[in-house]
Amino acid sequence: MDNKSKLLLQEQRRVNDVIFEIEAKQTHLQQNTGSLKKGIIELRKNFWEDVTVNVDEPDDIIETQASIKQQAELLSEKERSHGHQHDQLKTLDRLHDSPYFGRIDFLEDGENYPDSIYIGMASLMDKADENFLVYDWRAPISSMYYDYTLGQAKYETMDGSIQGEISLKRQFIIKNGEIEGLFDTGLTIGDHLLQKMLGNHSSTKMKSIVSTIQQEQNRIIRDEKSKLLIVQGVAGSGKTSAVLQRIAYLLYTNRKTLQAGNMLLFSPNPLFNSYVATVLPELGEENMRQTTFQEYAAERIGTQHLIEDPFEQMETILTTKDNAIRIEGIQYKSSLAFKAFIDNYIDELAQQGLQFHDITFQERTIVSAEKIQQHFYGFETSISIPNRLEMVAEWLMDKIEEQERYEQYEDWVTEEIELLDKADYMDAYHEAQRNQQYEDETFDDVDQEWEILSENVVREHFQPIKEMISDLGFMDVKASYNQLFNDEKALGSLPENWKSICKTTLEKLNNDELFWEDVTPYIYFLDQLQGRKSYTHIQHVFIDEAQDYSPFQFAYLQALFPHCHMTILGDMNQAIYVHSLTSTSILENVATDKQEKIQLMRSYRSTKPIVEFTRQLIEGGEQIEPFNRDGDKPTLTIRNNEQELSEKMLDRIHLLQSSGHQTIAIICKTMAESNQAYQQLKSQTTVQLMDQETYTFNKGLLILPAYLAKGIEFDAVIIYDASDYSKESERNLFYTACTRAMHELHMFSLEESNRFIEEASPETYVY
């Protein structure tokens, strides 16, 4: 037996021993959880039988309360214990088939013998719970596996740095308890393991990367000092995966002070939320709340306005020829200059001009808008607008309660009382009886009943008005916001076509609709008037695809979460929205204390030939480093008519399917083009059309617009019509579409290619 075989046998024996220990622990826990569950069921069933209940005397009541509390605490403790053991069982289940993926031998300074440290998805102790059989990948000692080659190394603990030397670094591929691959390496992660992982087919769900974390990704994951962590990563650099592992790491290292509910992820679309939903549960952590900026804004605005979504805005810009004024409006309204414009307007409203609604009841005005305005501006201007509005609300509540008392004696109340059910009368009778115990015994029950019934009737009618006042609905936000676009004496440097922008904006607003570029300014305006909502429970905010956030949006989020740690990640080369053509990306220019910026320039998603082609599509692409994974060059197919092009595309689809590719994406420029492709292909093959309302997708052949493909990867990508990308403003969109491909990229084009392909070296693709 050669040395390699002996080594493999030795390591396999250890795997067998570890799995034996896992199974022993599973058996023990299953027995314990079974008996605990039975005990909990019995305790719930007999809860009141074991409680002493006596309420005759005050002392008896106290004794009863103590007995109930004691029994409840016993039940709660058993449930906590059961939950803890259930979590332990889930951890053991995750470790059973693949207990670990790495090993380092580390000789600590001052020690005589090195320790063999095995690293896996979770920690595992030996039978006596004294020594680690496996260390959690997030443990401080495990950081050396990701950060150091052979030689001197260190890791941080509560008591300071532990220094020493790594003499061995070994990587494993273990499946179903069997070692399928074993590699010794001096690198962070050897090419053997990463090649194997990246060569797999894509999935409809993102997978954990803990076994292949690279050194630069590990910096992202373990950063705890930065108030703002900015990650600029090229397409396929693993930035999103690294941030999800970062979330798992933060939850692990701050277990006592941080929970999943204290974190919030802003993602690009609901489909992406579904794509990443399994990563944290794979790592034994709960998913934090995931939302999109659009979902947050819709929740904040409510049903007052119909909101255009960012994809509708994108579709409009890509499909409308005469859109120069709309583009100018988008760029201005996305800027910090427009935020300053609103701030100036808010300062004016503090002095004059805020609009209000009449408070009406049964077509009668109780308090006019003019009186509300007079009362509002009667307060000192040093008091903030939100505080003054609260004071106005209190004043209006007093007015409403006064009106309620007056309305009780109106004829309409008597008429409604006569139409009440018998049950309402009985309720009033019983309430009158209870009241009479404390009042004059000679008081007439009928008078009492009528008083109660009239109060109830009037209260019910006025309740919606009170709720409206509590929500500050007496303020006319729409009219107040509209004045922004009516003001001829607007301050600051305005766009050249400002009047035209105002006209189209007002047309939309008066129809109770908001352009997407108006959504952030509108909710910012709302917050300035009504007071900003508090999210004090959120400690960490994560923003993915941050290059698509406008300066105004990011400033708003910073104000919304002023005390949070923020991690923002994206790729400036994938900035596809109109505002990004003129504004500086938040990935480039954000000023704050405790800021860290990490750049990821190596692309792992696509094969080397695909990266060598796609990096030519963008400025500065020569800095992108392809991972050395071989594959076929991208192809370009040009035909002069749609019929021939369609036939060639269908032939390619069949070839890709026969090659075993599980996710094949036909990426179109727009949703309109996606619908066209779907109608063309649906009768000839099984295909799924994806739009902005698609929350999940299955393996197979998919059709979607490029802007919905962001953050997702596919085995093979077909560009539906490359000639459709003709403007410089569409360069990043074309690059984004092409970089979704893991193994194969095939571009189809009608009559001609496009300027971006023509700029690439002909040697990097097959024509």
PDB file of N, CA, C and O in Angstrom, residues 361-418:
ATOM      1  N   PHE A 361     -68.111  65.568   9.210  1.00  0.00           N
ATOM      2  CA  PHE A 361     -68.951  64.491   9.729  1.00  0.00           C
ATOM      3  C   PHE A 361     -70.342  64.659   9.127  1.00  0.00           C
ATOM      4  O   PHE A 361     -70.961  65.729   9.271  1.00  0.00           O
ATOM      5  N   GLN A 362     -70.801  63.620   8.427  1.00  0.00           N
ATOM      6  CA  GLN A 362     -72.115  63.641   7.775  1.00  0.00           C
ATOM      7  C   GLN A 362     -72.293  64.904   6.924  1.00  0.00           C
ATOM      8  O   GLN A 362     -73.271  65.643   7.038  1.00  0.00           O
ATOM      9  N   GLU A 363     -71.244  65.120   6.103  1.00  0.00           N
ATOM     10  CA  GLU A 363     -71.218  66.236   5.151  1.00  0.00           C
ATOM     11  C   GLU A 363     -71.224  67.606   5.828  1.00  0.00           C
ATOM     12  O   GLU A 363     -71.497  68.627   5.192  1.00  0.00           O
ATOM     13  N   ARG A 364     -70.941  67.630   7.127  1.00  0.00           N
ATOM     14  CA  ARG A 364     -70.807  68.894   7.854  1.00  0.00           C
ATOM     15  C   ARG A 364     -69.353  69.082   8.260  1.00  0.00           C
ATOM     16  O   ARG A 364     -68.692  68.126   8.686  1.00  0.00           O
ATOM     17  N   THR A 365     -68.835  70.268   8.126  1.00  0.00           N
ATOM     18  CA  THR A 365     -67.460  70.557   8.527  1.00  0.00           C
ATOM     19  C   THR A 365     -67.408  70.823  10.022  1.00  0.00           C
ATOM     20  O   THR A 365     -68.050  71.755  10.524  1.00  0.00           O
ATOM     21  N   ILE A 366     -66.652  69.983  10.719  1.00  0.00           N
ATOM     22  CA  ILE A 366     -66.500  70.158  12.179  1.00  0.00           C
ATOM     23  C   ILE A 366     -65.362  71.136  12.463  1.00  0.00           C
ATOM     24  O   ILE A 366     -65.502  72.062  13.275  1.00  0.00           O
ATOM     25  N   VAL A 367     -64.215  70.883  11.795  1.00  0.00           N
ATOM     26  CA  VAL A 367     -63.081  71.805  11.920  1.00  0.00           C
ATOM     27  C   VAL A 367     -62.558  72.041  10.503  1.00  0.00           C
ATOM     28  O   VAL A 367     -62.193  71.087   9.803  1.00  0.00           O
ATOM     29  N   SER A 368     -62.498  73.278  10.076  1.00  0.00           N
ATOM     30  CA  SER A 368     -62.068  73.576   8.707  1.00  0.00           C
ATOM     31  C   SER A 368     -60.548  73.466   8.573  1.00  0.00           C
ATOM     32  O   SER A 368     -59.802  73.600   9.553  1.00  0.00           O
ATOM     33  N   ALA A 369     -60.106  73.237   7.355  1.00  0.00           N
ATOM     34  CA  ALA A 369     -58.666  73.171   7.070  1.00  0.00           C
ATOM     35  C   ALA A 369     -57.988  74.491   7.441  1.00  0.00           C
ATOM     36  O   ALA A 369     -56.854  74.506   7.938  1.00  0.00           O
ATOM     37  N   GLU A 370     -58.716  75.599   7.225  1.00  0.00           N
ATOM     38  CA  GLU A 370     -58.159  76.914   7.546  1.00  0.00           C
ATOM     39  C   GLU A 370     -57.903  77.059   9.045  1.00  0.00           C
ATOM     40  O   GLU A 370     -56.851  77.561   9.463  1.00  0.00           O
ATOM     41  N   LYS A 371     -58.854  76.568   9.881  1.00  0.00           N
ATOM     42  CA  LYS A 371     -58.664  76.654  11.340  1.00  0.00           C
ATOM     43  C   LYS A 371     -57.516  75.760  11.802  1.00  0.00           C
ATOM     44  O   LYS A 371     -56.761  76.121  12.712  1.00  0.00           O
ATOM     45  N   ILE A 372     -57.416  74.572  11.180  1.00  0.00           N
ATOM     46  CA  ILE A 372     -56.305  73.667  11.538  1.00  0.00           C
ATOM     47  C   ILE A 372     -54.972  74.329  11.195  1.00  0.00           C
ATOM     48  O   ILE A 372     -54.020  74.289  11.983  1.00  0.00           O
ATOM     49  N   GLN A 373     -54.923  74.956  10.020  1.00  0.00           N
ATOM     50  CA  GLN A 373     -53.688  75.627   9.598  1.00  0.00           C
ATOM     51  C   GLN A 373     -53.342  76.764  10.565  1.00  0.00           C
ATOM     52  O   GLN A 373     -52.181  76.922  10.970  1.00  0.00           O
ATOM     53  N   GLN A 374     -54.351  77.544  10.964  1.00  0.00           N
ATOM     54  CA  GLN A 374     -54.118  78.644  11.914  1.00  0.00           C
ATOM     55  C   GLN A 374     -53.593  78.112  13.242  1.00  0.00           C
ATOM     56  O   GLN A 374     -52.676  78.684  13.835  1.00  0.00           O
ATOM     57  N   HIS A 375     -54.187  76.995  13.704  1.00  0.00           N
ATOM     58  CA  HIS A 375     -53.746  76.424  14.973  1.00  0.00           C
ATOM     59  C   HIS A 375     -52.308  75.911  14.858  1.00  0.00           C
ATOM     60  O   HIS A 375     -51.497  76.114  15.775  1.00  0.00           O
ATOM     61  N   PHE A 376     -52.005  75.262  13.734  1.00  0.00           N
ATOM     62  CA  PHE A 376     -50.649  74.717  13.530  1.00  0.00           C
ATOM     63  C   PHE A 376     -49.616  75.838  13.564  1.00  0.00           C
ATOM     64  O   PHE A 376     -48.577  75.734  14.239  1.00  0.00           O
ATOM     65  N   TYR A 377     -49.872  76.904  12.824  1.00  0.00           N
ATOM     66  CA  TYR A 377     -48.898  77.999  12.764  1.00  0.00           C
ATOM     67  C   TYR A 377     -48.991  78.940  13.964  1.00  0.00           C
ATOM     68  O   TYR A 377     -48.225  79.904  14.057  1.00  0.00           O
ATOM     69  N   GLY A 378     -49.885  78.617  14.896  1.00  0.00           N
ATOM     70  CA  GLY A 378     -49.934  79.376  16.148  1.00  0.00           C
ATOM     71  C   GLY A 378     -48.875  78.930  17.136  1.00  0.00           C
ATOM     72  O   GLY A 378     -48.563  79.637  18.107  1.00  0.00           O
ATOM     73  N   PHE A 379     -48.287  77.754  16.893  1.00  0.00           N
ATOM     74  CA  PHE A 379     -47.206  77.268  17.756  1.00  0.00           C
ATOM     75  C   PHE A 379     -45.880  77.932  17.372  1.00  0.00           C
ATOM     76  O   PHE A 379     -45.711  78.418  16.248  1.00  0.00           O
ATOM     77  N   GLU A 380     -44.953  77.897  18.300  1.00  0.00           N
ATOM     78  CA  GLU A 380     -43.618  78.446  18.041  1.00  0.00           C
ATOM     79  C   GLU A 380     -42.961  77.690  16.889  1.00  0.00           C
ATOM     80  O   GLU A 380     -43.006  76.461  16.818  1.00  0.00           O
ATOM     81  N   THR A 381     -42.324  78.419  15.980  1.00  0.00           N
ATOM     82  CA  THR A 381     -41.682  77.778  14.827  1.00  0.00           C
ATOM     83  C   THR A 381     -40.448  76.971  15.237  1.00  0.00           C
ATOM     84  O   THR A 381     -39.939  76.172  14.453  1.00  0.00           O
ATOM     85  N   SER A 382     -39.972  77.189  16.452  1.00  0.00           N
ATOM     86  CA  SER A 382     -38.825  76.397  16.942  1.00  0.00           C
ATOM     87  C   SER A 382     -39.233  74.951  17.219  1.00  0.00           C
ATOM     88  O   SER A 382     -38.388  74.056  17.297  1.00  0.00           O
ATOM     89  N   ILE A 383     -40.528  74.703  17.374  1.00  0.00           N
ATOM     90  CA  ILE A 383     -41.024  73.334  17.570  1.00  0.00           C
ATOM     91  C   ILE A 383     -41.060  72.641  16.213  1.00  0.00           C
ATOM     92  O   ILE A 383     -41.539  73.205  15.226  1.00  0.00           O
ATOM     93  N   SER A 384     -40.564  71.430  16.148  1.00  0.00           N
ATOM     94  CA  SER A 384     -40.483  70.723  14.867  1.00  0.00           C
ATOM     95  C   SER A 384     -41.871  70.463  14.298  1.00  0.00           C
ATOM     96  O   SER A 384     -42.868  70.418  15.029  1.00  0.00           O
ATOM     97  N   ILE A 385     -41.945  70.290  12.989  1.00  0.00           N
ATOM     98  CA  ILE A 385     -43.227  70.028  12.332  1.00  0.00           C
ATOM     99  C   ILE A 385     -43.896  68.773  12.889  1.00  0.00           C
ATOM    100  O   ILE A 385     -45.096  68.808  13.216  1.00  0.00           O
ATOM    101  N   PRO A 386     -43.186  67.637  13.041  1.00  0.00           N
ATOM    102  CA  PRO A 386     -43.847  66.450  13.595  1.00  0.00           C
ATOM    103  C   PRO A 386     -44.430  66.677  14.988  1.00  0.00           C
ATOM    104  O   PRO A 386     -45.541  66.223  15.287  1.00  0.00           O
ATOM    105  N   ASN A 387     -43.711  67.421  15.838  1.00  0.00           N
ATOM    106  CA  ASN A 387     -44.213  67.683  17.192  1.00  0.00           C
ATOM    107  C   ASN A 387     -45.432  68.601  17.161  1.00  0.00           C
ATOM    108  O   ASN A 387     -46.390  68.423  17.922  1.00  0.00           O
ATOM    109  N   ARG A 388     -45.404  69.576  16.277  1.00  0.00           N
ATOM    110  CA  ARG A 388     -46.565  70.467  16.160  1.00  0.00           C
ATOM    111  C   ARG A 388     -47.792  69.707  15.657  1.00  0.00           C
ATOM    112  O   ARG A 388     -48.910  69.949  16.099  1.00  0.00           O
ATOM    113  N   LEU A 389     -47.564  68.786  14.729  1.00  0.00           N
ATOM    114  CA  LEU A 389     -48.686  67.987  14.218  1.00  0.00           C
ATOM    115  C   LEU A 389     -49.294  67.124  15.321  1.00  0.00           C
ATOM    116  O   LEU A 389     -50.515  66.942  15.378  1.00  0.00           O
ATOM    117  N   GLU A 390     -48.464  66.584  16.194  1.00  0.00           N
ATOM    118  CA  GLU A 390     -48.979  65.799  17.329  1.00  0.00           C
ATOM    119  C   GLU A 390     -49.805  66.680  18.261  1.00  0.00           C
ATOM    120  O   GLU A 390     -50.840  66.253  18.794  1.00  0.00           O
ATOM    121  N   MET A 391     -49.344  67.912  18.458  1.00  0.00           N
ATOM    122  CA  MET A 391     -50.090  68.842  19.316  1.00  0.00           C
ATOM    123  C   MET A 391     -51.421  69.226  18.666  1.00  0.00           C
ATOM    124  O   MET A 391     -52.451  69.363  19.346  1.00  0.00           O
ATOM    125  N   VAL A 392     -51.413  69.380  17.345  1.00  0.00           N
ATOM    126  CA  VAL A 392     -52.661  69.655  16.623  1.00  0.00           C
ATOM    127  C   VAL A 392     -53.603  68.462  16.755  1.00  0.00           C
ATOM    128  O   VAL A 392     -54.821  68.628  16.944  1.00  0.00           O
ATOM    129  N   ALA A 393     -53.042  67.240  16.678  1.00  0.00           N
ATOM    130  CA  ALA A 393     -53.862  66.027  16.798  1.00  0.00           C
ATOM    131  C   ALA A 393     -54.557  65.979  18.156  1.00  0.00           C
ATOM    132  O   ALA A 393     -55.750  65.624  18.247  1.00  0.00           O
ATOM    133  N   GLU A 394     -53.841  66.341  19.223  1.00  0.00           N
ATOM    134  CA  GLU A 394     -54.448  66.362  20.556  1.00  0.00           C
ATOM    135  C   GLU A 394     -55.588  67.386  20.609  1.00  0.00           C
ATOM    136  O   GLU A 394     -56.648  67.121  21.192  1.00  0.00           O
ATOM    137  N   TRP A 395     -55.348  68.544  20.024  1.00  0.00           N
ATOM    138  CA  TRP A 395     -56.368  69.601  19.985  1.00  0.00           C
ATOM    139  C   TRP A 395     -57.602  69.125  19.218  1.00  0.00           C
ATOM    140  O   TRP A 395     -58.741  69.335  19.659  1.00  0.00           O
ATOM    141  N   LEU A 396     -57.378  68.456  18.086  1.00  0.00           N
ATOM    142  CA  LEU A 396     -58.491  67.955  17.287  1.00  0.00           C
ATOM    143  C   LEU A 396     -59.263  66.864  18.026  1.00  0.00           C
ATOM    144  O   LEU A 396     -60.493  66.780  17.914  1.00  0.00           O
ATOM    145  N   MET A 397     -58.556  66.040  18.791  1.00  0.00           N
ATOM    146  CA  MET A 397     -59.228  64.993  19.569  1.00  0.00           C
ATOM    147  C   MET A 397     -60.189  65.618  20.580  1.00  0.00           C
ATOM    148  O   MET A 397     -61.309  65.123  20.785  1.00  0.00           O
ATOM    149  N   ASP A 398     -59.743  66.679  21.209  1.00  0.00           N
ATOM    150  CA  ASP A 398     -60.629  67.380  22.156  1.00  0.00           C
ATOM    151  C   ASP A 398     -61.864  67.919  21.431  1.00  0.00           C
ATOM    152  O   ASP A 398     -62.989  67.828  21.942  1.00  0.00           O
ATOM    153  N   LYS A 399     -61.643  68.475  20.233  1.00  0.00           N
ATOM    154  CA  LYS A 399     -62.755  69.002  19.439  1.00  0.00           C
ATOM    155  C   LYS A 399     -63.744  67.892  19.075  1.00  0.00           C
ATOM    156  O   LYS A 399     -64.969  68.077  19.134  1.00  0.00           O
ATOM    157  N   ILE A 400     -63.209  66.729  18.705  1.00  0.00           N
ATOM    158  CA  ILE A 400     -64.055  65.603  18.300  1.00  0.00           C
ATOM    159  C   ILE A 400     -64.856  65.081  19.494  1.00  0.00           C
ATOM    160  O   ILE A 400     -66.058  64.771  19.383  1.00  0.00           O
ATOM    161  N   GLU A 401     -64.216  64.963  20.643  1.00  0.00           N
ATOM    162  CA  GLU A 401     -64.927  64.486  21.838  1.00  0.00           C
ATOM    163  C   GLU A 401     -66.031  65.470  22.245  1.00  0.00           C
ATOM    164  O   GLU A 401     -67.109  65.062  22.696  1.00  0.00           O
ATOM    165  N   GLU A 402     -65.745  66.740  22.063  1.00  0.00           N
ATOM    166  CA  GLU A 402     -66.769  67.762  22.343  1.00  0.00           C
ATOM    167  C   GLU A 402     -67.951  67.598  21.379  1.00  0.00           C
ATOM    168  O   GLU A 402     -69.116  67.676  21.774  1.00  0.00           O
ATOM    169  N   GLN A 403     -67.629  67.354  20.105  1.00  0.00           N
ATOM    170  CA  GLN A 403     -68.672  67.170  19.102  1.00  0.00           C
ATOM    171  C   GLN A 403     -69.475  65.899  19.371  1.00  0.00           C
ATOM    172  O   GLN A 403     -70.693  65.857  19.157  1.00  0.00           O
ATOM    173  N   GLU A 404     -68.779  64.862  19.862  1.00  0.00           N
ATOM    174  CA  GLU A 404     -69.452  63.596  20.194  1.00  0.00           C
ATOM    175  C   GLU A 404     -70.548  63.840  21.231  1.00  0.00           C
ATOM    176  O   GLU A 404     -71.668  63.321  21.105  1.00  0.00           O
ATOM    177  N   ARG A 405     -70.211  64.597  22.256  1.00  0.00           N
ATOM    178  CA  ARG A 405     -71.190  64.877  23.326  1.00  0.00           C
ATOM    179  C   ARG A 405     -72.388  65.639  22.766  1.00  0.00           C
ATOM    180  O   ARG A 405     -73.529  65.403  23.167  1.00  0.00           O
ATOM    181  N   TYR A 406     -72.138  66.536  21.840  1.00  0.00           N
ATOM    182  CA  TYR A 406     -73.214  67.316  21.227  1.00  0.00           C
ATOM    183  C   TYR A 406     -74.103  66.426  20.360  1.00  0.00           C
ATOM    184  O   TYR A 406     -75.335  66.527  20.390  1.00  0.00           O
ATOM    185  N   GLU A 407     -73.458  65.526  19.587  1.00  0.00           N
ATOM    186  CA  GLU A 407     -74.195  64.688  18.632  1.00  0.00           C
ATOM    187  C   GLU A 407     -75.123  63.694  19.329  1.00  0.00           C
ATOM    188  O   GLU A 407     -76.093  63.230  18.724  1.00  0.00           O
ATOM    189  N   GLN A 408     -74.844  63.353  20.589  1.00  0.00           N
ATOM    190  CA  GLN A 408     -75.648  62.354  21.294  1.00  0.00           C
ATOM    191  C   GLN A 408     -77.143  62.707  21.319  1.00  0.00           C
ATOM    192  O   GLN A 408     -77.990  61.822  21.406  1.00  0.00           O
ATOM    193  N   TYR A 409     -77.451  63.970  21.235  1.00  0.00           N
ATOM    194  CA  TYR A 409     -78.842  64.411  21.389  1.00  0.00           C
ATOM    195  C   TYR A 409     -79.480  64.781  20.040  1.00  0.00           C
ATOM    196  O   TYR A 409     -80.563  65.358  19.996  1.00  0.00           O
ATOM    197  N   GLU A 410     -78.794  64.420  18.952  1.00  0.00           N
ATOM    198  CA  GLU A 410     -79.330  64.705  17.623  1.00  0.00           C
ATOM    199  C   GLU A 410     -80.328  63.623  17.207  1.00  0.00           C
ATOM    200  O   GLU A 410     -80.268  62.473  17.677  1.00  0.00           O
ATOM    201  N   ASP A 411     -81.231  63.990  16.309  1.00  0.00           N
ATOM    202  CA  ASP A 411     -82.295  63.069  15.885  1.00  0.00           C
ATOM    203  C   ASP A 411     -81.746  61.800  15.230  1.00  0.00           C
ATOM    204  O   ASP A 411     -82.305  60.716  15.400  1.00  0.00           O
ATOM    205  N   TRP A 412     -80.642  61.916  14.458  1.00  0.00           N
ATOM    206  CA  TRP A 412     -80.127  60.748  13.743  1.00  0.00           C
ATOM    207  C   TRP A 412     -79.698  59.648  14.711  1.00  0.00           C
ATOM    208  O   TRP A 412     -79.771  58.456  14.393  1.00  0.00           O
ATOM    209  N   VAL A 413     -79.279  60.063  15.937  1.00  0.00           N
ATOM    210  CA  VAL A 413     -78.864  59.083  16.941  1.00  0.00           C
ATOM    211  C   VAL A 413     -80.076  58.293  17.427  1.00  0.00           C
ATOM    212  O   VAL A 413     -80.030  57.054  17.533  1.00  0.00           O
ATOM    213  N   THR A 414     -81.183  59.007  17.725  1.00  0.00           N
ATOM    214  CA  THR A 414     -82.421  58.338  18.162  1.00  0.00           C
ATOM    215  C   THR A 414     -82.907  57.359  17.104  1.00  0.00           C
ATOM    216  O   THR A 414     -83.310  56.234  17.412  1.00  0.00           O
ATOM    217  N   GLU A 415     -82.833  57.780  15.844  1.00  0.00           N
ATOM    218  CA  GLU A 415     -83.268  56.907  14.749  1.00  0.00           C
ATOM    219  C   GLU A 415     -82.434  55.628  14.687  1.00  0.00           C
ATOM    220  O   GLU A 415     -82.952  54.530  14.461  1.00  0.00           O
ATOM    221  N   GLU A 416     -81.134  55.762  14.892  1.00  0.00           N
ATOM    222  CA  GLU A 416     -80.265  54.578  14.839  1.00  0.00           C
ATOM    223  C   GLU A 416     -80.482  53.671  16.050  1.00  0.00           C
ATOM    224  O   GLU A 416     -80.401  52.445  15.936  1.00  0.00           O
ATOM    225  N   ILE A 417     -80.757  54.260  17.213  1.00  0.00           N
ATOM    226  CA  ILE A 417     -81.013  53.456  18.414  1.00  0.00           C
ATOM    227  C   ILE A 417     -82.242  52.582  18.205  1.00  0.00           C
ATOM    228  O   ILE A 417     -82.263  51.408  18.596  1.00  0.00           O
ATOM    229  N   GLU A 418     -83.254  53.145  17.555  1.00  0.00           N
ATOM    230  CA  GLU A 418     -84.491  52.389  17.319  1.00  0.00           C
ATOM    231  C   GLU A 418     -84.269  51.194  16.396  1.00  0.00           C
ATOM    232  O   GLU A 418     -85.040  50.234  16.395  1.00  0.00           O
TER     233      GLU A 418
END
